[in-house]
Amino acid sequence: MQRPVPPLQGGCGVILRLILGDQLNINHSWFHEPAKNVEYVLMEVREEATYARHHIQKIAAFFGAMQSFAEDLRSRGFAVRYLTLDDPESRGSFGATVKSLLDSGRYDGFEYQAPDEYRVREALAETARRVKVRTQVVESEHFLVEPAFFQKVFAGHKRYTMELFYREVRRRYGFLMEDGEPIGGRWNFDAENRKKLPASAAPPPPLTFARDVTSIVDRVRRAKIPSIGSIAPTAFGWAITRGDALQVLDYFCRELLPHFGSYQDAMHTDHRFLFHSRLSFALNVKLISPREVIEAAIEAWRGSDGAISIEQIEGFVRQIAGWREFMRGIYWARMPEYRTLNFLEAARPLPHYFWDGDTRMNCVAHAVKQSLEESYAHHIQRLMVTGNFAILAGIDPTEVDAWYLGIYIDALEWVELPNTRGMSQFADGGIVGTKPYTSSAQYINKMSNYCSGCFYNFKDKFGERGCPFNTLYWDFLMRHQEKLEKNPRIGMGYRQLDKMAPADRTAIKQKAAEILDQIEEL
Ligand code: FAD
Ligand code: DLZ
Ligand code: SF4
């Protein structure tokens, strides 16, 4: 419900503070207490809803979370304007809308929190240059470390490594540390995080909500915003308020953390979420902070009296204190050129089944259909199924980025880009990771039950039903031999290739050419 904005008068020091859709942090110092002569604005704008072809659940989650946040602020006594997509004052973009509000003469100052995305940071800096009022940019007060910390960790180093960075973050916060040493005697229990889900395992269902977002979906449809995927608008399941997010965190610590690490990399046709937390959206829009998530999980681990083992908690802490912050560091160290990198010169268009899931490759069909229905796939589905296929097939990383940026509820460029273009597509030539994350069907079969129900044969690479991942895996190594063979982390692949009979190498090349020729029909 839209309540009237209290009458603040311009010309007497009224400040306009912009809150972006991913800045819903109630613990930000802006919100310690209602300030006189400060008006907050949240805005649904066409440009944000269309810079990628977003999943309808992603748009509903952002607008729903923004609306709830505005209501929360109002109930605490803050003066808030909420501009819906169809509000006549919404001018289609952050910059144009802010400019038009400021040009009204109602405000004497403009403040905003530093945006996490380069695109938006540039746009708002440009707006700030064009308006006549005093402008101030403040920190968003969310992340564990700032880009300067990242730069300091890697000063004098030839390359970035997640492990080095992660250790420094743990030292700084004392996460899982005792007397300056990592608890458990090791920094990283990754080797214990790779179990296949046993047939008898029954992961608990995800904790979901049943909010009615019909009015949002209607508004998006009326505005003819293109979207992908499906939604049940009367029973929207994602956490979109801080209260929801805290419940999801509590549920994770009680029900999922005990097995999180062990089955972190597992995939299963019957279990879409396994032991994953589903906290990425709430984290990325700042409903909840990385520090409180990590501290709650560590407390649950400590209180479990050994029932939760060290590899479960360390695996979780590493994702948030390590990977999430590391990706942000890379993004800000390497933008804007990062989004143009294409080390492997990949240029093929994304095949149709990324949009409809209609393929005989069971793993891809499952990962895509799930993504279209849930706006979610977990890390290994993103990396080792869709991402793996895209890199092996040589898909243009710009098309791959656009797909990931649109389809996932948690997708914001600062975290999507280093994960997709960097970690998954190796288009950065090894800035994020030390080697391309590619695999044949062997890995997918080891970590999932996808292959047993597949049209293709996971053991074959030559025949009519030979798994495309197998053929393309070896063909990829041959195609990029010049660029990759000196990489010590891929050495084993090339040694195996050396041992392969020349006739087999030729057969693989021929079969791969056929597969790529008929990529739309796989
Ligand atoms: P969990 O498995 O429960 O992990 C806990 C938290 O750790 C996540 O919520 C997330 O905040 C963090 N995390 C885990 N892995 C990563 C990672 N590699 N990078 C950053 N944070 C991580 N994550 C996004 O938040 N937004 C994206 O746009 C995004 N795009 C991705 C694209 C590709 C190609 C790949 C391989 C990964 C991507 N990820 C992205 C990382 C990861 O897949 C998601 O964070 C995770 O699946 C979210 O689900 P969850 O909350 O259940 O995570
Ligand atoms: C993702 C998204 C969408 C779909 N729509 C909006 C919007 O209308 N208004 C808004 O403030 N934010 C939206 N967002 C999230 C923004 O893209 C995100 O806040 C910026 O990119 C800053 O990183
Ligand atoms: Fe995927 Fe190949 Fe396994 Fe089929 S056989 S599920 S295409 S890896």
mmCIF file of C-alpha atoms in Angstrom, residues 140-505:
data_model
loop_
_atom_site.group_PDB
_atom_site.id
_atom_site.type_symbol
_atom_site.label_atom_id
_atom_site.label_comp_id
_atom_site.label_asym_id
_atom_site.label_seq_id
_atom_site.Cartn_x
_atom_site.Cartn_y
_atom_site.Cartn_z
ATOM 1 C CA SER A 140 26.936 0.163 1.006
ATOM 2 C CA GLU A 141 28.331 -1.351 4.253
ATOM 3 C CA HIS A 142 27.714 -4.925 3.207
ATOM 4 C CA PHE A 143 30.845 -6.761 2.118
ATOM 5 C CA LEU A 144 33.477 -8.285 4.357
ATOM 6 C CA VAL A 145 36.314 -6.473 2.604
ATOM 7 C CA GLU A 146 36.719 -3.574 0.243
ATOM 8 C CA PRO A 147 38.450 -3.620 -3.157
ATOM 9 C CA ALA A 148 41.505 -1.961 -1.526
ATOM 10 C CA PHE A 149 41.941 -5.044 0.696
ATOM 11 C CA PHE A 150 41.939 -7.239 -2.418
ATOM 12 C CA GLN A 151 44.582 -5.033 -4.040
ATOM 13 C CA LYS A 152 46.714 -5.165 -0.899
ATOM 14 C CA VAL A 153 46.560 -8.957 -0.657
ATOM 15 C CA PHE A 154 47.768 -9.297 -4.238
ATOM 16 C CA ALA A 155 50.294 -6.467 -4.292
ATOM 17 C CA GLY A 156 53.526 -7.918 -5.687
ATOM 18 C CA HIS A 157 51.854 -11.174 -6.760
ATOM 19 C CA LYS A 158 51.825 -12.300 -10.379
ATOM 20 C CA ARG A 159 48.325 -13.723 -10.208
ATOM 21 C CA TYR A 160 45.196 -13.769 -8.087
ATOM 22 C CA THR A 161 44.390 -16.949 -6.213
ATOM 23 C CA MET A 162 41.235 -17.501 -4.222
ATOM 24 C CA GLU A 163 43.083 -19.544 -1.600
ATOM 25 C CA LEU A 164 45.507 -16.768 -0.645
ATOM 26 C CA PHE A 165 42.716 -14.213 -0.477
ATOM 27 C CA TYR A 166 40.441 -16.521 1.523
ATOM 28 C CA ARG A 167 43.106 -17.095 4.158
ATOM 29 C CA GLU A 168 43.563 -13.359 4.606
ATOM 30 C CA VAL A 169 39.808 -12.844 5.038
ATOM 31 C CA ARG A 170 39.693 -15.629 7.617
ATOM 32 C CA ARG A 171 42.633 -14.134 9.468
ATOM 33 C CA ARG A 172 41.049 -10.696 9.418
ATOM 34 C CA TYR A 173 37.742 -11.911 10.876
ATOM 35 C CA GLY A 174 39.014 -14.884 12.873
ATOM 36 C CA PHE A 175 36.548 -17.178 11.058
ATOM 37 C CA LEU A 176 37.327 -20.788 12.048
ATOM 38 C CA MET A 177 40.650 -19.704 13.545
ATOM 39 C CA GLU A 178 42.306 -20.599 16.837
ATOM 40 C CA ASP A 179 45.607 -19.088 17.997
ATOM 41 C CA GLY A 180 46.283 -17.801 14.496
ATOM 42 C CA GLU A 181 45.859 -21.254 12.949
ATOM 43 C CA PRO A 182 42.925 -22.679 10.962
ATOM 44 C CA ILE A 183 40.713 -24.918 13.053
ATOM 45 C CA GLY A 184 41.009 -28.532 11.939
ATOM 46 C CA GLY A 185 44.648 -27.997 10.957
ATOM 47 C CA ARG A 186 43.856 -27.190 7.326
ATOM 48 C CA TRP A 187 42.580 -24.141 5.520
ATOM 49 C CA ASN A 188 40.579 -26.027 2.961
ATOM 50 C CA PHE A 189 38.608 -29.268 3.029
ATOM 51 C CA ASP A 190 37.705 -29.141 -0.655
ATOM 52 C CA ALA A 191 38.849 -32.723 -1.196
ATOM 53 C CA GLU A 192 36.109 -33.881 1.214
ATOM 54 C CA ASN A 193 33.447 -31.842 -0.584
ATOM 55 C CA ARG A 194 32.950 -34.095 -3.587
ATOM 56 C CA LYS A 195 30.607 -36.896 -2.643
ATOM 57 C CA LYS A 196 27.898 -38.245 -4.917
ATOM 58 C CA LEU A 197 24.434 -38.302 -3.326
ATOM 59 C CA PRO A 198 23.734 -41.853 -2.144
ATOM 60 C CA ALA A 199 20.529 -43.441 -3.463
ATOM 61 C CA SER A 200 19.161 -43.619 0.092
ATOM 62 C CA ALA A 201 19.698 -39.909 0.850
ATOM 63 C CA ALA A 202 16.676 -37.656 1.228
ATOM 64 C CA PRO A 203 17.669 -33.988 1.416
ATOM 65 C CA PRO A 204 15.073 -31.910 3.302
ATOM 66 C CA PRO A 205 12.753 -29.833 1.112
ATOM 67 C CA PRO A 206 13.684 -26.163 0.716
ATOM 68 C CA LEU A 207 12.077 -23.664 3.078
ATOM 69 C CA THR A 208 9.759 -21.615 0.884
ATOM 70 C CA PHE A 209 7.174 -18.884 1.386
ATOM 71 C CA ALA A 210 3.842 -18.295 -0.320
ATOM 72 C CA ARG A 211 3.645 -14.607 -1.090
ATOM 73 C CA ASP A 212 1.201 -13.145 -3.531
ATOM 74 C CA VAL A 213 3.146 -11.197 -6.168
ATOM 75 C CA THR A 214 0.298 -11.082 -8.686
ATOM 76 C CA SER A 215 0.175 -7.296 -8.815
ATOM 77 C CA ILE A 216 3.900 -7.137 -9.589
ATOM 78 C CA VAL A 217 3.668 -9.738 -12.334
ATOM 79 C CA ASP A 218 0.641 -7.936 -13.816
ATOM 80 C CA ARG A 219 2.559 -4.659 -13.764
ATOM 81 C CA VAL A 220 5.546 -6.240 -15.526
ATOM 82 C CA ARG A 221 3.266 -7.789 -18.153
ATOM 83 C CA ARG A 222 1.374 -4.520 -18.682
ATOM 84 C CA ALA A 223 4.688 -2.733 -19.241
ATOM 85 C CA LYS A 224 5.564 -5.419 -21.834
ATOM 86 C CA ILE A 225 8.865 -6.195 -20.139
ATOM 87 C CA PRO A 226 10.240 -9.307 -21.876
ATOM 88 C CA SER A 227 11.011 -12.143 -19.471
ATOM 89 C CA ILE A 228 11.798 -15.841 -19.385
ATOM 90 C CA GLY A 229 10.737 -18.732 -17.175
ATOM 91 C CA SER A 230 7.627 -19.461 -15.173
ATOM 92 C CA ILE A 231 6.199 -18.269 -11.883
ATOM 93 C CA ALA A 232 3.345 -19.182 -9.528
ATOM 94 C CA PRO A 233 2.377 -15.591 -8.655
ATOM 95 C CA THR A 234 0.052 -16.438 -5.770
ATOM 96 C CA ALA A 235 2.624 -18.585 -3.985
ATOM 97 C CA PHE A 236 6.020 -17.031 -4.581
ATOM 98 C CA GLY A 237 8.569 -19.081 -2.693
ATOM 99 C CA TRP A 238 11.773 -17.036 -2.473
ATOM 100 C CA ALA A 239 12.818 -15.096 0.638
ATOM 101 C CA ILE A 240 12.236 -11.421 -0.145
ATOM 102 C CA THR A 241 12.238 -9.826 3.295
ATOM 103 C CA ARG A 242 14.865 -9.798 5.997
ATOM 104 C CA GLY A 243 12.537 -11.856 8.186
ATOM 105 C CA ASP A 244 12.258 -14.513 5.465
ATOM 106 C CA ALA A 245 16.014 -14.499 4.939
ATOM 107 C CA LEU A 246 16.685 -15.012 8.657
ATOM 108 C CA GLN A 247 14.297 -17.973 8.630
ATOM 109 C CA VAL A 248 16.078 -19.470 5.617
ATOM 110 C CA LEU A 249 19.412 -19.000 7.387
ATOM 111 C CA ASP A 250 18.104 -20.675 10.522
ATOM 112 C CA TYR A 251 16.676 -23.557 8.468
ATOM 113 C CA PHE A 252 19.982 -23.939 6.663
ATOM 114 C CA CYS A 253 21.955 -24.107 9.909
ATOM 115 C CA ARG A 254 19.615 -26.699 11.428
ATOM 116 C CA GLU A 255 18.706 -28.914 8.485
ATOM 117 C CA LEU A 256 21.194 -28.465 5.671
ATOM 118 C CA LEU A 257 24.578 -27.478 7.051
ATOM 119 C CA PRO A 258 25.230 -30.946 8.525
ATOM 120 C CA HIS A 259 25.604 -32.271 4.951
ATOM 121 C CA PHE A 260 26.373 -29.112 2.996
ATOM 122 C CA GLY A 261 30.078 -29.665 2.415
ATOM 123 C CA SER A 262 29.936 -33.357 1.615
ATOM 124 C CA TYR A 263 27.317 -32.999 -1.147
ATOM 125 C CA GLN A 264 28.213 -29.508 -2.324
ATOM 126 C CA ASP A 265 29.123 -30.794 -5.791
ATOM 127 C CA ALA A 266 26.434 -33.478 -6.127
ATOM 128 C CA MET A 267 23.609 -33.266 -8.669
ATOM 129 C CA HIS A 268 20.395 -35.279 -8.758
ATOM 130 C CA THR A 269 17.288 -35.372 -10.946
ATOM 131 C CA ASP A 270 14.949 -35.600 -7.911
ATOM 132 C CA HIS A 271 16.631 -32.977 -5.725
ATOM 133 C CA ARG A 272 17.050 -29.529 -7.157
ATOM 134 C CA PHE A 273 18.415 -27.811 -4.077
ATOM 135 C CA LEU A 274 20.102 -30.664 -2.183
ATOM 136 C CA PHE A 275 21.807 -29.093 0.855
ATOM 137 C CA HIS A 276 22.338 -25.652 -0.668
ATOM 138 C CA SER A 277 21.280 -22.625 1.341
ATOM 139 C CA ARG A 278 19.295 -20.667 -1.316
ATOM 140 C CA LEU A 279 20.619 -17.506 0.339
ATOM 141 C CA SER A 280 22.297 -15.893 -2.665
ATOM 142 C CA PHE A 281 19.416 -13.570 -3.592
ATOM 143 C CA ALA A 282 18.962 -12.375 0.000
ATOM 144 C CA LEU A 283 22.718 -11.860 0.287
ATOM 145 C CA ASN A 284 23.062 -10.063 -3.040
ATOM 146 C CA VAL A 285 20.247 -7.612 -2.323
ATOM 147 C CA LYS A 286 21.737 -7.151 1.158
ATOM 148 C CA LEU A 287 18.721 -8.271 3.171
ATOM 149 C CA ILE A 288 21.260 -10.243 5.132
ATOM 150 C CA SER A 289 24.995 -9.726 5.547
ATOM 151 C CA PRO A 290 27.784 -12.174 4.741
ATOM 152 C CA ARG A 291 29.146 -11.731 8.247
ATOM 153 C CA GLU A 292 25.929 -12.667 9.992
ATOM 154 C CA VAL A 293 25.429 -15.666 7.698
ATOM 155 C CA ILE A 294 28.935 -16.957 8.398
ATOM 156 C CA GLU A 295 28.695 -16.275 12.127
ATOM 157 C CA ALA A 296 25.311 -18.029 12.414
ATOM 158 C CA ALA A 297 26.686 -21.068 10.585
ATOM 159 C CA ILE A 298 29.829 -21.170 12.744
ATOM 160 C CA GLU A 299 27.699 -20.910 15.876
ATOM 161 C CA ALA A 300 25.540 -23.822 14.673
ATOM 162 C CA TRP A 301 28.680 -25.847 13.991
ATOM 163 C CA ARG A 302 30.134 -25.048 17.443
ATOM 164 C CA GLY A 303 26.837 -25.885 19.150
ATOM 165 C CA SER A 304 26.467 -29.192 17.341
ATOM 166 C CA ASP A 305 28.902 -31.025 19.602
ATOM 167 C CA GLY A 306 30.678 -32.621 16.693
ATOM 168 C CA ALA A 307 27.509 -33.615 14.829
ATOM 169 C CA ILE A 308 28.479 -31.095 12.137
ATOM 170 C CA SER A 309 31.974 -31.870 10.935
ATOM 171 C CA ILE A 310 34.634 -29.311 10.023
ATOM 172 C CA GLU A 311 34.405 -30.037 6.282
ATOM 173 C CA GLN A 312 30.731 -28.997 6.261
ATOM 174 C CA ILE A 313 31.281 -25.625 7.891
ATOM 175 C CA GLU A 314 34.591 -24.858 6.171
ATOM 176 C CA GLY A 315 33.022 -25.624 2.774
ATOM 177 C CA PHE A 316 30.288 -23.101 3.498
ATOM 178 C CA VAL A 317 32.511 -20.373 4.942
ATOM 179 C CA ARG A 318 34.782 -20.715 1.899
ATOM 180 C CA GLN A 319 31.928 -19.962 -0.502
ATOM 181 C CA ILE A 320 31.031 -16.704 1.195
ATOM 182 C CA ALA A 321 34.246 -15.419 2.772
ATOM 183 C CA GLY A 322 36.290 -16.794 -0.108
ATOM 184 C CA TRP A 323 34.628 -17.076 -3.486
ATOM 185 C CA ARG A 324 31.997 -14.357 -3.131
ATOM 186 C CA GLU A 325 34.398 -11.676 -1.934
ATOM 187 C CA PHE A 326 37.155 -12.853 -4.295
ATOM 188 C CA MET A 327 34.841 -12.517 -7.305
ATOM 189 C CA ARG A 328 33.953 -8.989 -6.277
ATOM 190 C CA GLY A 329 37.640 -8.123 -5.923
ATOM 191 C CA ILE A 330 38.392 -9.389 -9.439
ATOM 192 C CA TYR A 331 35.411 -7.546 -10.880
ATOM 193 C CA TRP A 332 36.526 -4.180 -9.530
ATOM 194 C CA ALA A 333 40.191 -4.810 -10.298
ATOM 195 C CA ARG A 334 39.477 -5.684 -13.937
ATOM 196 C CA MET A 335 36.413 -3.779 -15.119
ATOM 197 C CA PRO A 336 35.500 -2.492 -17.643
ATOM 198 C CA GLU A 337 37.752 -4.499 -19.989
ATOM 199 C CA TYR A 338 36.872 -7.752 -18.194
ATOM 200 C CA ARG A 339 33.447 -7.943 -19.845
ATOM 201 C CA THR A 340 35.050 -7.953 -23.311
ATOM 202 C CA LEU A 341 37.647 -10.690 -22.773
ATOM 203 C CA ASN A 342 37.437 -13.692 -25.085
ATOM 204 C CA PHE A 343 40.709 -15.597 -24.691
ATOM 205 C CA LEU A 344 39.476 -18.663 -26.564
ATOM 206 C CA GLU A 345 37.869 -16.572 -29.334
ATOM 207 C CA ALA A 346 34.578 -18.377 -28.929
ATOM 208 C CA ALA A 347 31.909 -17.151 -31.324
ATOM 209 C CA ARG A 348 29.098 -19.694 -31.692
ATOM 210 C CA PRO A 349 25.544 -18.597 -30.822
ATOM 211 C CA LEU A 350 23.829 -20.109 -27.793
ATOM 212 C CA PRO A 351 21.667 -23.042 -28.915
ATOM 213 C CA HIS A 352 17.884 -22.909 -28.426
ATOM 214 C CA TYR A 353 17.848 -25.463 -25.609
ATOM 215 C CA PHE A 354 19.388 -22.945 -23.238
ATOM 216 C CA TRP A 355 16.032 -21.166 -23.553
ATOM 217 C CA ASP A 356 13.656 -24.137 -23.631
ATOM 218 C CA GLY A 357 15.542 -27.145 -22.232
ATOM 219 C CA ASP A 358 14.510 -29.190 -25.259
ATOM 220 C CA THR A 359 17.561 -31.411 -25.797
ATOM 221 C CA ARG A 360 18.350 -35.106 -25.526
ATOM 222 C CA MET A 361 21.337 -34.286 -23.320
ATOM 223 C CA ASN A 362 19.714 -35.202 -20.011
ATOM 224 C CA CYS A 363 22.085 -33.165 -17.857
ATOM 225 C CA VAL A 364 21.546 -29.982 -19.888
ATOM 226 C CA ALA A 365 17.777 -30.571 -20.125
ATOM 227 C CA HIS A 366 17.552 -30.941 -16.346
ATOM 228 C CA ALA A 367 19.734 -27.962 -15.509
ATOM 229 C CA VAL A 368 17.938 -25.674 -17.970
ATOM 230 C CA LYS A 369 14.368 -26.798 -17.196
ATOM 231 C CA GLN A 370 15.067 -26.429 -13.498
ATOM 232 C CA SER A 371 16.485 -22.948 -14.102
ATOM 233 C CA LEU A 372 13.406 -21.953 -16.095
ATOM 234 C CA GLU A 373 11.092 -23.223 -13.365
ATOM 235 C CA GLU A 374 13.030 -22.043 -10.324
ATOM 236 C CA SER A 375 15.329 -19.239 -11.516
ATOM 237 C CA TYR A 376 17.933 -21.331 -9.714
ATOM 238 C CA ALA A 377 20.542 -23.974 -10.367
ATOM 239 C CA HIS A 378 23.275 -24.722 -7.911
ATOM 240 C CA HIS A 379 26.935 -24.036 -8.478
ATOM 241 C CA ILE A 380 27.942 -27.341 -10.058
ATOM 242 C CA GLN A 381 24.969 -27.360 -12.413
ATOM 243 C CA ARG A 382 25.988 -23.860 -13.551
ATOM 244 C CA LEU A 383 29.686 -24.726 -13.793
ATOM 245 C CA MET A 384 29.891 -28.342 -14.889
ATOM 246 C CA VAL A 385 26.733 -28.775 -16.946
ATOM 247 C CA THR A 386 25.601 -25.608 -18.758
ATOM 248 C CA GLY A 387 28.912 -23.773 -18.399
ATOM 249 C CA ASN A 388 30.925 -26.858 -19.317
ATOM 250 C CA PHE A 389 28.832 -27.439 -22.425
ATOM 251 C CA ALA A 390 29.132 -23.790 -23.466
ATOM 252 C CA ILE A 391 32.932 -23.690 -23.197
ATOM 253 C CA LEU A 392 33.393 -27.070 -24.892
ATOM 254 C CA ALA A 393 31.116 -26.015 -27.757
ATOM 255 C CA GLY A 394 32.831 -22.626 -28.127
ATOM 256 C CA ILE A 395 29.792 -20.449 -27.386
ATOM 257 C CA ASP A 396 30.339 -16.683 -27.512
ATOM 258 C CA PRO A 397 30.961 -15.625 -23.873
ATOM 259 C CA THR A 398 28.843 -12.502 -24.349
ATOM 260 C CA GLU A 399 25.841 -14.706 -25.141
ATOM 261 C CA VAL A 400 26.701 -16.967 -22.225
ATOM 262 C CA ASP A 401 26.940 -13.974 -19.886
ATOM 263 C CA ALA A 402 23.595 -12.612 -21.047
ATOM 264 C CA TRP A 403 21.963 -15.964 -20.340
ATOM 265 C CA TYR A 404 23.393 -16.296 -16.820
ATOM 266 C CA LEU A 405 22.658 -12.658 -16.062
ATOM 267 C CA GLY A 406 19.019 -13.089 -16.988
ATOM 268 C CA ILE A 407 18.051 -16.504 -15.776
ATOM 269 C CA TYR A 408 19.285 -16.635 -12.182
ATOM 270 C CA ILE A 409 17.538 -14.912 -9.322
ATOM 271 C CA ASP A 410 20.893 -13.980 -7.783
ATOM 272 C CA ALA A 411 22.499 -12.663 -10.968
ATOM 273 C CA LEU A 412 24.142 -9.267 -10.666
ATOM 274 C CA GLU A 413 27.034 -8.442 -12.929
ATOM 275 C CA TRP A 414 29.699 -8.067 -10.207
ATOM 276 C CA VAL A 415 29.311 -11.729 -9.277
ATOM 277 C CA GLU A 416 27.895 -13.211 -12.485
ATOM 278 C CA LEU A 417 30.674 -11.958 -14.761
ATOM 279 C CA PRO A 418 33.763 -13.338 -12.985
ATOM 280 C CA ASN A 419 31.914 -16.616 -12.421
ATOM 281 C CA THR A 420 30.746 -16.975 -16.008
ATOM 282 C CA ARG A 421 33.278 -15.267 -18.237
ATOM 283 C CA GLY A 422 36.100 -16.099 -15.852
ATOM 284 C CA MET A 423 35.654 -19.296 -13.901
ATOM 285 C CA SER A 424 33.309 -21.065 -16.273
ATOM 286 C CA GLN A 425 34.273 -19.906 -19.773
ATOM 287 C CA PHE A 426 37.991 -19.192 -19.222
ATOM 288 C CA ALA A 427 37.462 -16.173 -21.458
ATOM 289 C CA ASP A 428 39.746 -14.208 -19.123
ATOM 290 C CA GLY A 429 42.624 -16.564 -19.961
ATOM 291 C CA GLY A 430 43.145 -17.521 -16.318
ATOM 292 C CA ILE A 431 42.502 -14.472 -14.137
ATOM 293 C CA VAL A 432 39.882 -16.125 -11.894
ATOM 294 C CA GLY A 433 40.905 -19.752 -12.240
ATOM 295 C CA THR A 434 44.116 -21.475 -13.115
ATOM 296 C CA LYS A 435 42.551 -23.766 -15.724
ATOM 297 C CA PRO A 436 39.325 -24.122 -17.703
ATOM 298 C CA TYR A 437 36.605 -26.012 -15.834
ATOM 299 C CA THR A 438 35.894 -28.592 -18.510
ATOM 300 C CA SER A 439 35.064 -32.250 -18.211
ATOM 301 C CA SER A 440 33.841 -35.214 -20.163
ATOM 302 C CA ALA A 441 30.762 -37.225 -19.138
ATOM 303 C CA GLN A 442 32.951 -39.052 -16.642
ATOM 304 C CA TYR A 443 32.700 -36.222 -14.113
ATOM 305 C CA ILE A 444 28.975 -35.644 -14.701
ATOM 306 C CA ASN A 445 28.287 -39.335 -14.258
ATOM 307 C CA LYS A 446 30.421 -39.444 -11.124
ATOM 308 C CA MET A 447 28.570 -36.557 -9.479
ATOM 309 C CA SER A 448 24.985 -37.147 -10.636
ATOM 310 C CA ASN A 449 22.378 -39.627 -11.803
ATOM 311 C CA TYR A 450 21.843 -37.741 -15.073
ATOM 312 C CA CYS A 451 23.675 -40.132 -17.368
ATOM 313 C CA SER A 452 21.663 -43.233 -16.461
ATOM 314 C CA GLY A 453 18.518 -41.665 -17.957
ATOM 315 C CA CYS A 454 20.149 -40.141 -21.007
ATOM 316 C CA PHE A 455 19.706 -40.790 -24.722
ATOM 317 C CA TYR A 456 23.486 -40.516 -25.051
ATOM 318 C CA ASN A 457 26.000 -43.076 -23.869
ATOM 319 C CA PHE A 458 28.326 -41.582 -21.275
ATOM 320 C CA LYS A 459 30.998 -44.193 -22.033
ATOM 321 C CA ASP A 460 31.204 -43.493 -25.751
ATOM 322 C CA LYS A 461 32.753 -40.652 -27.708
ATOM 323 C CA PHE A 462 32.633 -41.905 -31.305
ATOM 324 C CA GLY A 463 29.284 -43.564 -32.002
ATOM 325 C CA GLU A 464 25.941 -42.117 -32.981
ATOM 326 C CA ARG A 465 24.909 -42.017 -29.347
ATOM 327 C CA GLY A 466 28.338 -41.064 -28.042
ATOM 328 C CA CYS A 467 27.995 -38.362 -25.374
ATOM 329 C CA PRO A 468 28.681 -34.918 -26.883
ATOM 330 C CA PHE A 469 30.574 -33.925 -23.726
ATOM 331 C CA ASN A 470 33.096 -36.706 -24.407
ATOM 332 C CA THR A 471 33.735 -35.857 -28.029
ATOM 333 C CA LEU A 472 33.804 -32.127 -27.420
ATOM 334 C CA TYR A 473 36.082 -32.483 -24.400
ATOM 335 C CA TRP A 474 38.890 -34.042 -26.448
ATOM 336 C CA ASP A 475 38.200 -31.854 -29.430
ATOM 337 C CA PHE A 476 38.386 -28.770 -27.162
ATOM 338 C CA LEU A 477 41.863 -29.806 -26.002
ATOM 339 C CA MET A 478 43.006 -30.262 -29.591
ATOM 340 C CA ARG A 479 41.350 -27.035 -30.797
ATOM 341 C CA HIS A 480 43.079 -24.969 -28.128
ATOM 342 C CA GLN A 481 46.330 -26.898 -27.855
ATOM 343 C CA GLU A 482 48.470 -23.894 -28.651
ATOM 344 C CA LYS A 483 46.883 -21.771 -25.957
ATOM 345 C CA LEU A 484 46.501 -24.422 -23.279
ATOM 346 C CA GLU A 485 49.148 -27.094 -23.499
ATOM 347 C CA LYS A 486 51.702 -25.168 -21.451
ATOM 348 C CA ASN A 487 49.240 -24.871 -18.577
ATOM 349 C CA PRO A 488 50.550 -27.358 -16.002
ATOM 350 C CA ARG A 489 47.055 -27.952 -14.626
ATOM 351 C CA ILE A 490 45.846 -29.380 -17.945
ATOM 352 C CA GLY A 491 48.981 -31.369 -18.589
ATOM 353 C CA MET A 492 47.339 -34.698 -17.852
ATOM 354 C CA GLY A 493 44.711 -34.138 -20.545
ATOM 355 C CA TYR A 494 47.421 -33.486 -23.121
ATOM 356 C CA ARG A 495 49.455 -36.480 -21.986
ATOM 357 C CA GLN A 496 46.379 -38.682 -22.486
ATOM 358 C CA LEU A 497 45.814 -37.092 -25.861
ATOM 359 C CA ASP A 498 49.425 -37.867 -26.816
ATOM 360 C CA LYS A 499 48.797 -41.517 -26.082
ATOM 361 C CA MET A 500 45.668 -41.601 -28.223
ATOM 362 C CA ALA A 501 45.943 -43.355 -31.588
ATOM 363 C CA PRO A 502 46.088 -40.851 -34.481
ATOM 364 C CA ALA A 503 43.023 -42.528 -36.035
ATOM 365 C CA ASP A 504 41.059 -41.900 -32.826
ATOM 366 C CA ARG A 505 42.090 -38.265 -32.782
#
